[in-house]
JSON list of C-alpha atoms in Angstrom, two decimals:
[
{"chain": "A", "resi": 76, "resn": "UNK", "atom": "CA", "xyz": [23.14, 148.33, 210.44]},
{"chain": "A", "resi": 77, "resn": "UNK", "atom": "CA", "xyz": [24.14, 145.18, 208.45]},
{"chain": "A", "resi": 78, "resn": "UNK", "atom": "CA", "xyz": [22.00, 142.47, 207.52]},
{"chain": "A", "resi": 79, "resn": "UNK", "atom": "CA", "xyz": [22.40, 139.14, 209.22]},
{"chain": "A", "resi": 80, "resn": "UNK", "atom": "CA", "xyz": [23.11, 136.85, 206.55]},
{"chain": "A", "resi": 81, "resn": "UNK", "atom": "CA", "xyz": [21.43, 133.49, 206.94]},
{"chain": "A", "resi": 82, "resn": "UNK", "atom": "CA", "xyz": [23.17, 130.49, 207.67]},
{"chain": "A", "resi": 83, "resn": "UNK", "atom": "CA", "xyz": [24.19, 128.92, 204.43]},
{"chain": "A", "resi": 84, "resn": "UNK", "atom": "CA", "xyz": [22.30, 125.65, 205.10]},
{"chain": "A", "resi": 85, "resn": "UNK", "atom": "CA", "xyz": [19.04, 127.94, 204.71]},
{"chain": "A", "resi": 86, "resn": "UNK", "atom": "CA", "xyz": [19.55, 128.44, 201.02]},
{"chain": "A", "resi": 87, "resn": "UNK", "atom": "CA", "xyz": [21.31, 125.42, 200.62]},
{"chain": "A", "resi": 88, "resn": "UNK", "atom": "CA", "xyz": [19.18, 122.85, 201.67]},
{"chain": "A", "resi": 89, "resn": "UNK", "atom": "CA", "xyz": [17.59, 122.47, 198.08]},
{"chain": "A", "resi": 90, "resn": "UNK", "atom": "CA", "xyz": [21.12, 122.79, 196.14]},
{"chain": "A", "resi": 91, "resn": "UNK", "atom": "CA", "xyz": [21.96, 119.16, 194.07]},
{"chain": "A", "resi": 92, "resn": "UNK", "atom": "CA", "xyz": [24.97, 117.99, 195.83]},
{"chain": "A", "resi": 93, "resn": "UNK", "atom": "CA", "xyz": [27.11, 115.53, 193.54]},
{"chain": "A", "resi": 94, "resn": "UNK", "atom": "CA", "xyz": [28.58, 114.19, 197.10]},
{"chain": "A", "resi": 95, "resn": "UNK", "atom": "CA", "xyz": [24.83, 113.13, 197.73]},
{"chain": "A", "resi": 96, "resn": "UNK", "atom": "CA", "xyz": [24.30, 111.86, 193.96]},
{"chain": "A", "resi": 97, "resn": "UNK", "atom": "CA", "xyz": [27.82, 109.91, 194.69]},
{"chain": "A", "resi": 98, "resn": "UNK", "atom": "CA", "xyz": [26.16, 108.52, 197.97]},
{"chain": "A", "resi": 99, "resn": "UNK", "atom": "CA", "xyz": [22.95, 107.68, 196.48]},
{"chain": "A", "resi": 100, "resn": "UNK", "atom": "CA", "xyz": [24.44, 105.37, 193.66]},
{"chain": "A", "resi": 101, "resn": "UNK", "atom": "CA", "xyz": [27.14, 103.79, 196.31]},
{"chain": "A", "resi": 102, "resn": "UNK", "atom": "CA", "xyz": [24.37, 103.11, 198.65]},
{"chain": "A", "resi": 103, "resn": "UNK", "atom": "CA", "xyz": [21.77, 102.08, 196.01]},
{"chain": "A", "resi": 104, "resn": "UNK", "atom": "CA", "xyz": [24.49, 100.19, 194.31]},
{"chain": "A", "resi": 105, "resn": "UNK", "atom": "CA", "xyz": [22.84, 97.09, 193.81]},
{"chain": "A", "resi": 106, "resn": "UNK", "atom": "CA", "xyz": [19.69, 98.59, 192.36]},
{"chain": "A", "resi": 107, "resn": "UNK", "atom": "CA", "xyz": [22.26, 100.02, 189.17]},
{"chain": "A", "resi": 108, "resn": "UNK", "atom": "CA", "xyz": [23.93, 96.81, 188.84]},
{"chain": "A", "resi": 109, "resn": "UNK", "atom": "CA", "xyz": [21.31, 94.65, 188.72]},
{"chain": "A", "resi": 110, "resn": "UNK", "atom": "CA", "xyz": [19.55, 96.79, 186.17]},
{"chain": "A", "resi": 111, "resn": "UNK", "atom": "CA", "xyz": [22.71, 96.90, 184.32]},
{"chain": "A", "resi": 112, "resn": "UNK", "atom": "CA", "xyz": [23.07, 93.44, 183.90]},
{"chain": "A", "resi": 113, "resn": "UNK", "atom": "CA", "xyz": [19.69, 92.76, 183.28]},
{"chain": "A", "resi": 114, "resn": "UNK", "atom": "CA", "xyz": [19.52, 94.70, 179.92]},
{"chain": "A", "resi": 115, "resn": "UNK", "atom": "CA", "xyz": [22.83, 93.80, 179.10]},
{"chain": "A", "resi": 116, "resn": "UNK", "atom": "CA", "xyz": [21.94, 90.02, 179.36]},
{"chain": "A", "resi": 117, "resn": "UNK", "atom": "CA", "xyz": [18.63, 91.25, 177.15]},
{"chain": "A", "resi": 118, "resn": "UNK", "atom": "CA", "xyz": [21.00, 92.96, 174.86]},
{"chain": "A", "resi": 119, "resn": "UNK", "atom": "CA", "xyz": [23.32, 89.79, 174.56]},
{"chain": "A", "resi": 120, "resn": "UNK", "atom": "CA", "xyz": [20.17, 87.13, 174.21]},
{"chain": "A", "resi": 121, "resn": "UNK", "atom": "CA", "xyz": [18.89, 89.46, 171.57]},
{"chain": "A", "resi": 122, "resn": "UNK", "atom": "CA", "xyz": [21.75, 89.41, 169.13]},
{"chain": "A", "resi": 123, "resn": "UNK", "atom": "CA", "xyz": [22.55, 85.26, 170.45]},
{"chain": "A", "resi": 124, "resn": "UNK", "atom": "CA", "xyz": [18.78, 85.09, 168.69]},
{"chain": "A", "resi": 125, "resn": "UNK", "atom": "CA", "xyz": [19.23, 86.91, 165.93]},
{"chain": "A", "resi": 126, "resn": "UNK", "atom": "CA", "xyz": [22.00, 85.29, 165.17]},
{"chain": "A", "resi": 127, "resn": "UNK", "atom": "CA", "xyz": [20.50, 81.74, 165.76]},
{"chain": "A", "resi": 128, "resn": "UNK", "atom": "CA", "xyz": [17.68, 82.88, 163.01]},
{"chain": "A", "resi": 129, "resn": "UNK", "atom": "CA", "xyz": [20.12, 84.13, 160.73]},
{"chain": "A", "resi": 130, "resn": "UNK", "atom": "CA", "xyz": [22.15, 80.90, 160.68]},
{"chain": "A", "resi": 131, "resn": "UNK", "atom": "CA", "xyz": [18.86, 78.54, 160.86]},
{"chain": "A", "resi": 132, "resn": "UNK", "atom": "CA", "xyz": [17.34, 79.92, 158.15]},
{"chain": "A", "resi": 133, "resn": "UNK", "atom": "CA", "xyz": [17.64, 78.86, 154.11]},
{"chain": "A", "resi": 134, "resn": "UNK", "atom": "CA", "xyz": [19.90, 81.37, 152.46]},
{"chain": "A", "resi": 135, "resn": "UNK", "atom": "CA", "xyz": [18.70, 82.91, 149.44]},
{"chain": "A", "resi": 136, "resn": "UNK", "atom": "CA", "xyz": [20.37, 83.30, 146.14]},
{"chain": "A", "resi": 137, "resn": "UNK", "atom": "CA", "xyz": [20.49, 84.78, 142.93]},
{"chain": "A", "resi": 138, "resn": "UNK", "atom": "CA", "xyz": [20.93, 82.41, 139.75]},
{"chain": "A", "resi": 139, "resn": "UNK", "atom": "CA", "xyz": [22.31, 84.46, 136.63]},
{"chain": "A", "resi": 140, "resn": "UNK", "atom": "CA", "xyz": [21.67, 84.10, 133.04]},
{"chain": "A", "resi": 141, "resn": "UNK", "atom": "CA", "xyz": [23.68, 85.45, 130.51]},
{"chain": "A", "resi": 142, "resn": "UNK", "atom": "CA", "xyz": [22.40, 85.86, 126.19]},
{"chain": "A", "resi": 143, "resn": "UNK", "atom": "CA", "xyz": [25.12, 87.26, 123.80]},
{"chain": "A", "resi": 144, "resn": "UNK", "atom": "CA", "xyz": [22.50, 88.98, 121.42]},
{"chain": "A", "resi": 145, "resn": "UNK", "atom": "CA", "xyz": [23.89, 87.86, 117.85]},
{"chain": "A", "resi": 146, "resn": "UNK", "atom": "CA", "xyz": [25.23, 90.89, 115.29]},
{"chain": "A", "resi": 147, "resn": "UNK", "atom": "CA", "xyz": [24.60, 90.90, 111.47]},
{"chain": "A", "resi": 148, "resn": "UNK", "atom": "CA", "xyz": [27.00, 93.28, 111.36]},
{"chain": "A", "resi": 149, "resn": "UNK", "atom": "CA", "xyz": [30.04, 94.91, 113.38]},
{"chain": "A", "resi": 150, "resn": "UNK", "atom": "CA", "xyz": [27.51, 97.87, 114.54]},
{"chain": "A", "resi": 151, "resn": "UNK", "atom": "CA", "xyz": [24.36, 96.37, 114.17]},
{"chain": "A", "resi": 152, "resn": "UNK", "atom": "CA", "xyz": [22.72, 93.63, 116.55]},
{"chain": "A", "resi": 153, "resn": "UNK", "atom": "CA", "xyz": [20.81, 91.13, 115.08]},
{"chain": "A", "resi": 154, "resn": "UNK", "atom": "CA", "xyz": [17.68, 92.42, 117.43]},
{"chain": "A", "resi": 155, "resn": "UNK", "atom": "CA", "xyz": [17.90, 95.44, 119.64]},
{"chain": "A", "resi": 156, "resn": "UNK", "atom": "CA", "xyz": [18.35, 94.98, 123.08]},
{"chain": "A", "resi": 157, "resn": "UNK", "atom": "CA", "xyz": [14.78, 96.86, 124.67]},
{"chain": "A", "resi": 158, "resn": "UNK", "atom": "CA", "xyz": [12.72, 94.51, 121.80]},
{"chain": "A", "resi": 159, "resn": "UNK", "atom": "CA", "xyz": [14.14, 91.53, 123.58]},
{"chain": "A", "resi": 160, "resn": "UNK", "atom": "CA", "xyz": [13.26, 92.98, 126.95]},
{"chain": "A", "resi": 161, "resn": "UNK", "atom": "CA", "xyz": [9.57, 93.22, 126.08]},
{"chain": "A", "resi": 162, "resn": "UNK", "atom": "CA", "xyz": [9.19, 89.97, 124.67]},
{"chain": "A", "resi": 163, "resn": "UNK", "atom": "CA", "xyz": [10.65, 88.28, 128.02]},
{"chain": "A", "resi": 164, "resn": "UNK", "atom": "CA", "xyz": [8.39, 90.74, 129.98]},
{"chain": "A", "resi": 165, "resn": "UNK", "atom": "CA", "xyz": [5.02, 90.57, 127.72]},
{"chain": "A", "resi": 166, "resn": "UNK", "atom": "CA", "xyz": [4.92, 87.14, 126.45]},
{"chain": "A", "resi": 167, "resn": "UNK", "atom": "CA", "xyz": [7.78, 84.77, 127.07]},
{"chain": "A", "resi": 168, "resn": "UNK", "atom": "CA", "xyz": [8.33, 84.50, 130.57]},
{"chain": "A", "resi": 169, "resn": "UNK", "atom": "CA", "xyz": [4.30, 84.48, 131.11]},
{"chain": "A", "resi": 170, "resn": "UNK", "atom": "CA", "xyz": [3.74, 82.03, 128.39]},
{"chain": "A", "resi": 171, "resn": "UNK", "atom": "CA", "xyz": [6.67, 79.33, 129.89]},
{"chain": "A", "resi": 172, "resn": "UNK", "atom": "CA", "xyz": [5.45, 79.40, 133.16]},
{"chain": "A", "resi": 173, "resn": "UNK", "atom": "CA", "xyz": [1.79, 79.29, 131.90]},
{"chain": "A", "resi": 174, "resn": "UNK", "atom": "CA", "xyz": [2.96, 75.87, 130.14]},
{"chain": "A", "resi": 175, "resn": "UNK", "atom": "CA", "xyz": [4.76, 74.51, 132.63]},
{"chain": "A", "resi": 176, "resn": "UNK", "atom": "CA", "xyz": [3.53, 73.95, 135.86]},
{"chain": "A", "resi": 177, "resn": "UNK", "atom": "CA", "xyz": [7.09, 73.39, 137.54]},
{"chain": "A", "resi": 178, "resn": "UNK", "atom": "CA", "xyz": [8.10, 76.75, 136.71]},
{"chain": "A", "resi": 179, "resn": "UNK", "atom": "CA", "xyz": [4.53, 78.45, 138.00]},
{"chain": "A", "resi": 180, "resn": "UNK", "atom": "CA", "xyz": [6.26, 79.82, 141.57]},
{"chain": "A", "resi": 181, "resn": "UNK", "atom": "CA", "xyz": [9.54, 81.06, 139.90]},
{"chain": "A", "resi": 182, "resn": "UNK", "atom": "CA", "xyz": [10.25, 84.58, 139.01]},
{"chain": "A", "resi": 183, "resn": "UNK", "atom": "CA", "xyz": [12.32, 86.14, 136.97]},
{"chain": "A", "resi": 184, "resn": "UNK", "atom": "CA", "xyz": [13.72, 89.49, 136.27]},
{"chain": "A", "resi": 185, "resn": "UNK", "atom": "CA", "xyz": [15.29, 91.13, 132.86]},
{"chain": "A", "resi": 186, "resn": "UNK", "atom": "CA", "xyz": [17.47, 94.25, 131.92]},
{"chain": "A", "resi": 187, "resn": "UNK", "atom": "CA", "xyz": [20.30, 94.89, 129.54]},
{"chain": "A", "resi": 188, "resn": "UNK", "atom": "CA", "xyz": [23.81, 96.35, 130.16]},
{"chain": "A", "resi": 189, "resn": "UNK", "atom": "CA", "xyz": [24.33, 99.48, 127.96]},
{"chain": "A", "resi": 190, "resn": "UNK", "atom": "CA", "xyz": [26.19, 99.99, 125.12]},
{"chain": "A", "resi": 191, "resn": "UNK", "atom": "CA", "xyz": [26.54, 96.20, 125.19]},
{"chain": "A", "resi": 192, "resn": "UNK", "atom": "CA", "xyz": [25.01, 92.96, 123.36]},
{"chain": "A", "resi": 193, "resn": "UNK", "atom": "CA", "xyz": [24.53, 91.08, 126.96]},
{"chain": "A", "resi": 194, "resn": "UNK", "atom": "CA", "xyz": [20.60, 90.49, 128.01]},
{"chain": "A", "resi": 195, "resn": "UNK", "atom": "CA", "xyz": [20.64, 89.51, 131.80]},
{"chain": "A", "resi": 196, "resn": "UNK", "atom": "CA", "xyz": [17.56, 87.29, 133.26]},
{"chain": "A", "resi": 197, "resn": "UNK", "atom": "CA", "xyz": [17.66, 86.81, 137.32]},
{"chain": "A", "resi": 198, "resn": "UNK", "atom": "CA", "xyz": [16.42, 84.42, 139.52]},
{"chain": "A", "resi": 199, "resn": "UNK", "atom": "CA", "xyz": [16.05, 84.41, 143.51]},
{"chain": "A", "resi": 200, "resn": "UNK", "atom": "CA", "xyz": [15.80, 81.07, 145.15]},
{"chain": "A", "resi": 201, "resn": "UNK", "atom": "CA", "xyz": [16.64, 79.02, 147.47]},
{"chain": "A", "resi": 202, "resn": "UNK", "atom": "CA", "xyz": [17.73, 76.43, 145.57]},
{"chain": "A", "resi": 203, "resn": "UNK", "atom": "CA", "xyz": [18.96, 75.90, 141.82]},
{"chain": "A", "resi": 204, "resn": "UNK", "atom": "CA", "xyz": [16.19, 73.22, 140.83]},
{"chain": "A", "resi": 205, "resn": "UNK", "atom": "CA", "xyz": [14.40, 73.93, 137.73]},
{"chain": "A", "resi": 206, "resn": "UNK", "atom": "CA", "xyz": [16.29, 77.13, 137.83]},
{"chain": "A", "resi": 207, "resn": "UNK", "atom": "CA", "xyz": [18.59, 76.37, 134.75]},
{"chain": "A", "resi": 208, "resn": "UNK", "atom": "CA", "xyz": [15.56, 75.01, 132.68]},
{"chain": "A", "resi": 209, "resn": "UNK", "atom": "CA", "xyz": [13.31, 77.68, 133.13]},
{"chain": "A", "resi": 210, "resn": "UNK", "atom": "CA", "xyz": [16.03, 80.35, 132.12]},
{"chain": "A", "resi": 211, "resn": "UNK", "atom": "CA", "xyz": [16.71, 77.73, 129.23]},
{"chain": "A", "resi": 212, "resn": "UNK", "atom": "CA", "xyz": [13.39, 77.60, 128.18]},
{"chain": "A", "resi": 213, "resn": "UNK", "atom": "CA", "xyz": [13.58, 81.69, 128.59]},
{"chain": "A", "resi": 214, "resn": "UNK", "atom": "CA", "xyz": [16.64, 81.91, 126.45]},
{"chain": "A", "resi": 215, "resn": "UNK", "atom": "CA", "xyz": [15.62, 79.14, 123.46]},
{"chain": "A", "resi": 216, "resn": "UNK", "atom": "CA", "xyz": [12.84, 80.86, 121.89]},
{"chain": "A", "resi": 217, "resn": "UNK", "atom": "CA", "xyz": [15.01, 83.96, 121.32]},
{"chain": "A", "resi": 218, "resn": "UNK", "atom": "CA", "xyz": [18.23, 82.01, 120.52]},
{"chain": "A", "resi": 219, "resn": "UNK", "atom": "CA", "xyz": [16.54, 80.14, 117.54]},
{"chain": "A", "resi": 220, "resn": "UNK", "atom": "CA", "xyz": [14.29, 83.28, 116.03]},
{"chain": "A", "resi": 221, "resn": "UNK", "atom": "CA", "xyz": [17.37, 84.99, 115.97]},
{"chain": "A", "resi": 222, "resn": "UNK", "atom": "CA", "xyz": [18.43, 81.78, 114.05]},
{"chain": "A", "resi": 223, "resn": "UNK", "atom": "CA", "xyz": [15.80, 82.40, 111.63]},
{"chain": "A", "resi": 224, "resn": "UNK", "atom": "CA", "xyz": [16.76, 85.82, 111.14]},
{"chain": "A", "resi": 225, "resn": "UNK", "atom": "CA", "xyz": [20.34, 85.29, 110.04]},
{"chain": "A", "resi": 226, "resn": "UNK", "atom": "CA", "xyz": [19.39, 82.95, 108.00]},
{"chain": "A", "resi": 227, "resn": "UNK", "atom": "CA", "xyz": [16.92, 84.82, 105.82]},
{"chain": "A", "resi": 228, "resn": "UNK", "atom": "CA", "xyz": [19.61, 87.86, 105.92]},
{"chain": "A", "resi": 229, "resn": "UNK", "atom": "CA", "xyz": [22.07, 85.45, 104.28]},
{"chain": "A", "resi": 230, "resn": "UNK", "atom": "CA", "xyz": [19.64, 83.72, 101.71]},
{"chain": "A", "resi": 231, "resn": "UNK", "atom": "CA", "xyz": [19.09, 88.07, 101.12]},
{"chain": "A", "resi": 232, "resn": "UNK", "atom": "CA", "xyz": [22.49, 88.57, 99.92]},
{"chain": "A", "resi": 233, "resn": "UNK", "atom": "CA", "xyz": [25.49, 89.95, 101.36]},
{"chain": "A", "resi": 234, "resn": "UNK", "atom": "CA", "xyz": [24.61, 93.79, 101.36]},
{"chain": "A", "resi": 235, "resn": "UNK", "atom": "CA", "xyz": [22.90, 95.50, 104.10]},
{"chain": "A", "resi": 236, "resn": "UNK", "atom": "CA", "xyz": [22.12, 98.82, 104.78]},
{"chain": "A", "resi": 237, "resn": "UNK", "atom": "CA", "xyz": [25.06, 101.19, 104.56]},
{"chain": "A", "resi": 238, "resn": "UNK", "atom": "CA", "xyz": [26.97, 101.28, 101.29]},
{"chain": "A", "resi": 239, "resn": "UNK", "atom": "CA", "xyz": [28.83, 98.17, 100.48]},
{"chain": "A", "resi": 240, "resn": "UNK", "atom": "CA", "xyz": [29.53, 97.12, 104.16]},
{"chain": "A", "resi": 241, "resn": "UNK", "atom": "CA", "xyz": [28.89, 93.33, 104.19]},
{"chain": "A", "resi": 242, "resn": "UNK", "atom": "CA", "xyz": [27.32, 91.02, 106.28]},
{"chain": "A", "resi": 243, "resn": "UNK", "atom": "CA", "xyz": [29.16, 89.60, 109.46]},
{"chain": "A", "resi": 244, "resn": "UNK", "atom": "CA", "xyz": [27.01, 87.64, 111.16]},
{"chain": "A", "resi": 245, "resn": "UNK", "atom": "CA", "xyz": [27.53, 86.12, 114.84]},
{"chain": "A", "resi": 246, "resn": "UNK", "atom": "CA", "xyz": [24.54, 84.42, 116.41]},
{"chain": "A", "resi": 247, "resn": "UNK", "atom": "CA", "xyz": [23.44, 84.59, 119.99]},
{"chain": "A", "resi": 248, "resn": "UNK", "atom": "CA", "xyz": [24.14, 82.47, 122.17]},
{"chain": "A", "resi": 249, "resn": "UNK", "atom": "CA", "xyz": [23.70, 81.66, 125.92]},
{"chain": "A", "resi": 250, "resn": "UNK", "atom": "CA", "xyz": [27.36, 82.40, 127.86]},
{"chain": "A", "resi": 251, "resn": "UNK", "atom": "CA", "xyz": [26.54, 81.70, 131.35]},
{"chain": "A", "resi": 252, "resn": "UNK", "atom": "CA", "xyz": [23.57, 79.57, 132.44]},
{"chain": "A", "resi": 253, "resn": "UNK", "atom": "CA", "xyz": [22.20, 79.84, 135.86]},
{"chain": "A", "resi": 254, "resn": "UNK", "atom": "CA", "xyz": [25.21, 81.42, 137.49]},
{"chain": "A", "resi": 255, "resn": "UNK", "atom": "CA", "xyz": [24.39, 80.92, 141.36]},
{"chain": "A", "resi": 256, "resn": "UNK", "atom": "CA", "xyz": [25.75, 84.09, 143.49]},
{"chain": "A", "resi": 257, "resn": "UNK", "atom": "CA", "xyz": [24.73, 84.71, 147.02]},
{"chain": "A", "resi": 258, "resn": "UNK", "atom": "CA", "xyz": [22.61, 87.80, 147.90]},
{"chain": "A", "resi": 259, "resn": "UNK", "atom": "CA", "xyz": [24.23, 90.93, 149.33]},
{"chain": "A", "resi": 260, "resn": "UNK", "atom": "CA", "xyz": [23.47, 92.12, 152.49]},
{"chain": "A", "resi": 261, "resn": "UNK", "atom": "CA", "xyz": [22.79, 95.76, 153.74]},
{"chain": "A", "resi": 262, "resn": "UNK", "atom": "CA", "xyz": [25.53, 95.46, 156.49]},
{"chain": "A", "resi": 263, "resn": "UNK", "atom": "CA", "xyz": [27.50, 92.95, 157.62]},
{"chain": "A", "resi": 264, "resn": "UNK", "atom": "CA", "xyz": [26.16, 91.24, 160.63]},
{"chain": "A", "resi": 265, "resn": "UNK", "atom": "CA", "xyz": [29.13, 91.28, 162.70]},
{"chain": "A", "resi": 266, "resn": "UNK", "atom": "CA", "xyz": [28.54, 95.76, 162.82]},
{"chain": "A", "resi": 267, "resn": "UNK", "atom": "CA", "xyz": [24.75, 95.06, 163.74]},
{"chain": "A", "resi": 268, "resn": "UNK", "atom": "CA", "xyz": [25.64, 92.89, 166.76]},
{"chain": "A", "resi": 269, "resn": "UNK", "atom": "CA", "xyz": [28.81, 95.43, 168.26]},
{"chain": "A", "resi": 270, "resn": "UNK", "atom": "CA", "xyz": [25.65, 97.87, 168.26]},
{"chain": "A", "resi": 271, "resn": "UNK", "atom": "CA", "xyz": [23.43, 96.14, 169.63]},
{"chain": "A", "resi": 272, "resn": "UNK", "atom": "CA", "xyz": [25.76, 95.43, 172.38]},
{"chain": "A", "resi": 273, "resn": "UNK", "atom": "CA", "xyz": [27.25, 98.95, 172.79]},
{"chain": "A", "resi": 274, "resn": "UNK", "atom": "CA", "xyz": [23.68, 100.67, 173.19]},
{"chain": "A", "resi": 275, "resn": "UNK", "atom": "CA", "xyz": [22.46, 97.91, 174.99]},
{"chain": "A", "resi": 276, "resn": "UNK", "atom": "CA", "xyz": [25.32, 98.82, 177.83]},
{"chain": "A", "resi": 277, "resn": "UNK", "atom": "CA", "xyz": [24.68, 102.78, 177.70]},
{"chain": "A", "resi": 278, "resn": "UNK", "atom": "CA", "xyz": [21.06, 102.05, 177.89]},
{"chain": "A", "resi": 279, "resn": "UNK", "atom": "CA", "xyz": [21.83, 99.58, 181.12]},
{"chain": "A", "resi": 280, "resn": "UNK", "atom": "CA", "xyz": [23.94, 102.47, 182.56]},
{"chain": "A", "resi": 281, "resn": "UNK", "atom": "CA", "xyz": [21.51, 104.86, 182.15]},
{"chain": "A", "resi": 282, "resn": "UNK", "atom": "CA", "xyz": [18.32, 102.74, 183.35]},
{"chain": "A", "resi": 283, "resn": "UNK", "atom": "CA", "xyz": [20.39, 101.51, 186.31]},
{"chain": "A", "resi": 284, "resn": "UNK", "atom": "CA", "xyz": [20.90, 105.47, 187.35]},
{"chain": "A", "resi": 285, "resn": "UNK", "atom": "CA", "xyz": [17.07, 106.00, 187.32]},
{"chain": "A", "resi": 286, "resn": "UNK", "atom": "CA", "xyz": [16.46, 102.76, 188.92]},
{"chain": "A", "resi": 287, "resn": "UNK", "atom": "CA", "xyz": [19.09, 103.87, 191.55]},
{"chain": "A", "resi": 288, "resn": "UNK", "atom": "CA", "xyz": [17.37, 107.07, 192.40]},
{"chain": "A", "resi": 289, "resn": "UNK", "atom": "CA", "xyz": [13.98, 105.45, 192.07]},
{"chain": "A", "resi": 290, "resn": "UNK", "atom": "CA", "xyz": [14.57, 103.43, 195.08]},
{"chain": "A", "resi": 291, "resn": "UNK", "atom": "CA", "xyz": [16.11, 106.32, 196.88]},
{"chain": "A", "resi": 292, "resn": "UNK", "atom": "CA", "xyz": [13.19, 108.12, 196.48]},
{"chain": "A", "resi": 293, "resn": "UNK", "atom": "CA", "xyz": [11.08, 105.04, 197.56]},
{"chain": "A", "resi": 294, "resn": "UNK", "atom": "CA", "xyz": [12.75, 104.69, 200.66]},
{"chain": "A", "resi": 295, "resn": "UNK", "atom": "CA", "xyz": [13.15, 108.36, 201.70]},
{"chain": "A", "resi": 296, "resn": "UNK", "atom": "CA", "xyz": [9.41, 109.06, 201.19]},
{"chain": "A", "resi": 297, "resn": "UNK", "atom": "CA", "xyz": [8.24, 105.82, 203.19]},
{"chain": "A", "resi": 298, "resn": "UNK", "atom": "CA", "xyz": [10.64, 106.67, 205.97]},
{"chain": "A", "resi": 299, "resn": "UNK", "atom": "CA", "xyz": [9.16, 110.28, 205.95]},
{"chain": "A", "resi": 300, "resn": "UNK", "atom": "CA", "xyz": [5.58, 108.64, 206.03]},
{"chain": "A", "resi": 301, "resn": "UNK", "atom": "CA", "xyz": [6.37, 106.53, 208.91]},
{"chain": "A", "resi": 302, "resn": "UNK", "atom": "CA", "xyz": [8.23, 109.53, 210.93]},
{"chain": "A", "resi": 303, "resn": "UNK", "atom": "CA", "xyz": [4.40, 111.26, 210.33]},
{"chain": "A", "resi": 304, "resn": "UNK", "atom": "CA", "xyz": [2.82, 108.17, 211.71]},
{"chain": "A", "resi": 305, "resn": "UNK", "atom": "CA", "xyz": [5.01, 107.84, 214.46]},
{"chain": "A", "resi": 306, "resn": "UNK", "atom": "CA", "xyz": [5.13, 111.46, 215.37]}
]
């Protein structure tokens, strides 16, 4: 004898239809598009306020300082380049700002380009005043000891160190004072906002779905309750 075989709704009846899912999200419709637009609308104000900070708010930039370090000869600088970097960082740029109350809240910051006679000293700000007399007042000090220096080395002789290679000097001197230039950014703004907006409409598809079946749900269990009450 053969086995009846049940009817196929019997093993069906918990199978995920996507006919049903389909009817669901046509007949919840307007529980996934108001979701949608809601976070979509969030995403939108978000950027809109973002933006509205970025443009409201004082840019920051960087003012530039530039010292030719002086040679007393072709190969040799007058002072090498780490020496001058300490000074700034121990007792010059401390000392200025000690003595001059206008420069107390400014910073700056120091470093050398290799294989070069160029000392750099940065300043962020948000504006250039005082900027180009504190690096002046940086720069002066150094500029006239060095100065000194060549002038002792030429009331020496004209001889220095290596055989009968004479003395060339070229002083320091400041070549760019205060050189404003506007702060880079990590990422352009513009790629921020397109994201912002892109997962702010697969998030709105996604939470419209579940808000969808949510209210499915809802409704299907409080008809089932009332079917109990009535029954």
């Amino acid at each position: 004898m053969s086995m009846e075989q049940p009817p196929r709704s019997t093993y069906n009846d918990d199978e995920i239809s996507l006919v049903e899912l389909a009817k669901v999200l046509i007949h919840r419709r307007w529980w996934f598009l108001g979701t949608f637009v809601i976070v979509v609308l969030a995403s939108v104000a978000w950027v809109l306020l973002q933006n509205t900070e970025k443009q409201s708010g004082t840019d920051t930039f960087n003012y530039t300082t530039q010292l030719a370090v002086g040679y007393k000869t072709p190969s040799h600088l007058i002072e090498p380049l780490p020496s001058i970097i300490e000074q700034l960082q121990g007792a010059i740029i401390p000392n200025v700002k000690q003595k001059n109350d206008e420069f107390s809240s400014l910073s700056a910051k120091v470093s050398y380009i290799e294989e070069s006679n160029i000392v750099t000293i940065t300043s962020e700000s948000e504006q250039k005043n005082g900027i180009a007399e504190f690096h002046e007042a940086l720069t002066t000090p150094i500029v006239e000891r060095h100065e000194r220096l060549q002038r002792s080395l030429e009331n020496e002789g004209n001889i220095i160190f290596q055989g009968d290679q004479s003395l060339q000097l070229i002083p320091s001197e400041v070549v760019a004072l205060a050189v404003k230039t506007q702060q880079a950014t990590d990422a352009p703004q513009g790629t921020n906002s397109k994201l912002i907006l892109v997962l702010g409409i697969i998030l709105g598809v996604m939470l419209g779905i579940v808000m969808a079946f949510l209210a499915e749900f809802c409704a299907r269990v409080k008809e089932s309750l009332n079917k109990e009450k009535f029954s």
